[in-house]
Amino acid sequence: MLEVVKVNTADLQAGMYVSGLDRPWLEVPFPVQGFRVDGPEDIMRLQQYCQYVFIDTVKSAHQPPAAKHAVPRSRKSVQEIFPGRRLKKYQDSTGWTDEYPRAKAAVDQLAETVGTIFDQVATGGA
């Protein structure tokens, strides 16, 4: 199971596995698939390009501080979040068989529109 924690590059330690960056992988000289931080050189290079990174806690030898001491958030009831409001439970007004054809048509039209945009961009059109 993949567990990822956002970590400031100032808090990096050797042995942590970097699985994501605060920018696209293609903008930095690091392997696209992620990598284990081997030492101070890797940390300094990451600090040159990133303010924070995403650490895979499963693949890491060292857990980020937030992962070690994470405190679960307390859950609030809906009434506590919206005091004084009369809340109604949402009920479906349309069934799946009625809704599906309209949803499929919307997705198909969206896919066609995106395809047209990509074609225009590829040919230099506007």
Short mmCIF file of C-alpha atoms in Angstrom, two decimals:
data_model
loop_
_atom_site.label_atom_id
_atom_site.label_comp_id
_atom_site.label_asym_id
_atom_site.label_seq_id
_atom_site.Cartn_x
_atom_site.Cartn_y
_atom_site.Cartn_z
CA MET A 1 0.00 0.00 0.00
CA LEU A 2 1.40 3.36 -1.04
CA GLU A 3 1.57 5.93 1.74
CA VAL A 4 2.88 9.34 0.74
CA VAL A 5 3.77 12.27 2.99
CA LYS A 6 4.59 15.82 1.86
CA VAL A 7 7.97 16.81 3.35
CA ASN A 8 9.89 20.08 3.20
CA THR A 9 13.30 19.53 1.60
CA ALA A 10 14.92 20.99 4.75
CA ASP A 11 13.57 17.95 6.64
CA LEU A 12 14.89 15.27 4.26
CA GLN A 13 17.08 12.46 5.54
CA ALA A 14 19.16 9.81 3.82
CA GLY A 15 17.11 6.67 3.27
CA MET A 16 13.84 8.43 2.43
CA TYR A 17 12.25 7.42 -0.87
CA VAL A 18 11.20 10.40 -3.01
CA SER A 19 8.16 9.42 -5.07
CA GLY A 20 7.00 12.89 -6.14
CA LEU A 21 8.15 16.48 -6.46
CA ASP A 22 6.55 19.91 -6.23
CA ARG A 23 7.18 20.25 -9.98
CA PRO A 24 7.17 17.96 -13.02
CA TRP A 25 9.93 15.33 -13.09
CA LEU A 26 10.98 16.53 -16.56
CA GLU A 27 12.09 19.88 -15.09
CA VAL A 28 14.70 18.29 -12.80
CA PRO A 29 17.70 15.96 -13.30
CA PHE A 30 16.26 13.09 -11.24
CA PRO A 31 14.93 9.67 -12.28
CA VAL A 32 11.27 9.83 -13.28
CA GLN A 33 10.29 6.77 -11.23
CA GLY A 34 11.48 8.22 -7.92
CA PHE A 35 14.61 7.40 -5.93
CA ARG A 36 16.02 6.81 -2.48
CA VAL A 37 17.94 9.73 -0.96
CA ASP A 38 21.49 8.43 -0.51
CA GLY A 39 23.09 11.32 1.33
CA PRO A 40 23.72 15.06 1.69
CA GLU A 41 24.46 15.47 -2.03
CA ASP A 42 20.99 14.24 -2.99
CA ILE A 43 19.40 16.47 -0.36
CA MET A 44 21.29 19.55 -1.61
CA ARG A 45 20.32 18.80 -5.23
CA LEU A 46 16.67 18.41 -4.23
CA GLN A 47 16.81 21.71 -2.31
CA GLN A 48 18.13 23.44 -5.45
CA TYR A 49 15.01 22.46 -7.40
CA CYS A 50 12.22 21.87 -4.88
CA GLN A 51 10.72 23.37 -1.73
CA TYR A 52 9.00 20.12 -0.83
CA VAL A 53 8.83 16.52 -2.04
CA PHE A 54 6.54 13.55 -1.52
CA ILE A 55 8.03 10.66 0.45
CA ASP A 56 6.80 7.07 0.07
CA THR A 57 6.82 5.92 3.69
CA VAL A 58 6.61 2.25 2.71
CA LYS A 59 9.79 2.35 0.60
CA SER A 60 11.68 4.67 2.98
CA ALA A 61 14.25 3.49 5.49
CA HIS A 62 13.47 6.55 7.67
CA GLN A 63 9.97 7.82 8.38
CA PRO A 64 9.31 11.55 7.96
CA PRO A 65 8.60 13.28 11.30
CA ALA A 66 4.94 13.80 10.35
CA ALA A 67 4.51 10.09 9.63
CA LYS A 68 5.99 9.06 12.99
CA HIS A 69 3.94 11.38 15.13
CA ALA A 70 0.78 11.90 13.13
CA VAL A 71 -2.17 12.86 15.29
CA PRO A 72 -5.55 11.88 13.89
CA ARG A 73 -7.94 14.76 13.31
CA SER A 74 -10.99 14.80 15.51
CA ARG A 75 -14.21 14.17 13.62
CA LYS A 76 -17.03 16.69 13.89
CA SER A 77 -20.64 15.92 13.23
CA VAL A 78 -22.43 17.73 10.42
CA GLN A 79 -24.52 19.55 13.02
CA GLU A 80 -21.33 20.90 14.65
CA ILE A 81 -20.01 22.11 11.30
CA PHE A 82 -23.32 23.77 10.32
CA PRO A 83 -24.90 24.89 13.60
CA GLY A 84 -28.44 26.22 13.36
CA ARG A 85 -29.05 24.93 9.84
CA ARG A 86 -31.81 22.52 8.98
CA LEU A 87 -30.09 19.78 7.01
CA LYS A 88 -31.82 17.48 4.57
CA LYS A 89 -30.41 14.16 3.52
CA TYR A 90 -29.68 14.06 -0.22
CA GLN A 91 -31.94 11.77 -2.18
CA ASP A 92 -31.49 10.69 -5.78
CA SER A 93 -34.25 12.11 -7.94
CA THR A 94 -33.24 10.14 -11.04
CA GLY A 95 -32.28 6.51 -11.34
CA TRP A 96 -29.15 5.06 -12.94
CA THR A 97 -30.92 3.90 -16.10
CA ASP A 98 -32.27 7.41 -16.75
CA GLU A 99 -29.06 9.24 -15.85
CA TYR A 100 -26.49 7.03 -17.63
CA PRO A 101 -27.36 7.94 -21.26
CA ARG A 102 -27.11 11.67 -20.48
CA ALA A 103 -23.85 11.26 -18.58
CA LYS A 104 -22.37 9.14 -21.39
CA ALA A 105 -23.38 11.74 -23.99
CA ALA A 106 -21.72 14.49 -21.92
CA VAL A 107 -18.49 12.48 -21.57
CA ASP A 108 -18.48 11.61 -25.28
CA GLN A 109 -18.93 15.27 -26.23
CA LEU A 110 -16.16 16.29 -23.83
CA ALA A 111 -13.80 13.68 -25.31
CA GLU A 112 -14.57 14.93 -28.82
CA THR A 113 -13.98 18.56 -27.79
CA VAL A 114 -10.67 17.72 -26.10
CA GLY A 115 -9.62 15.74 -29.19
CA THR A 116 -10.40 18.75 -31.38
CA ILE A 117 -8.35 21.02 -29.11
CA PHE A 118 -5.39 18.61 -29.22
CA ASP A 119 -5.61 18.44 -33.02
CA GLN A 120 -5.62 22.24 -33.24
CA VAL A 121 -2.64 22.54 -30.92
CA ALA A 122 -0.72 19.85 -32.82
CA THR A 123 -1.25 21.66 -36.13
CA GLY A 124 -0.50 25.10 -34.69
CA GLY A 125 -4.08 26.28 -35.06
CA ALA A 126 -6.02 28.38 -32.61
#
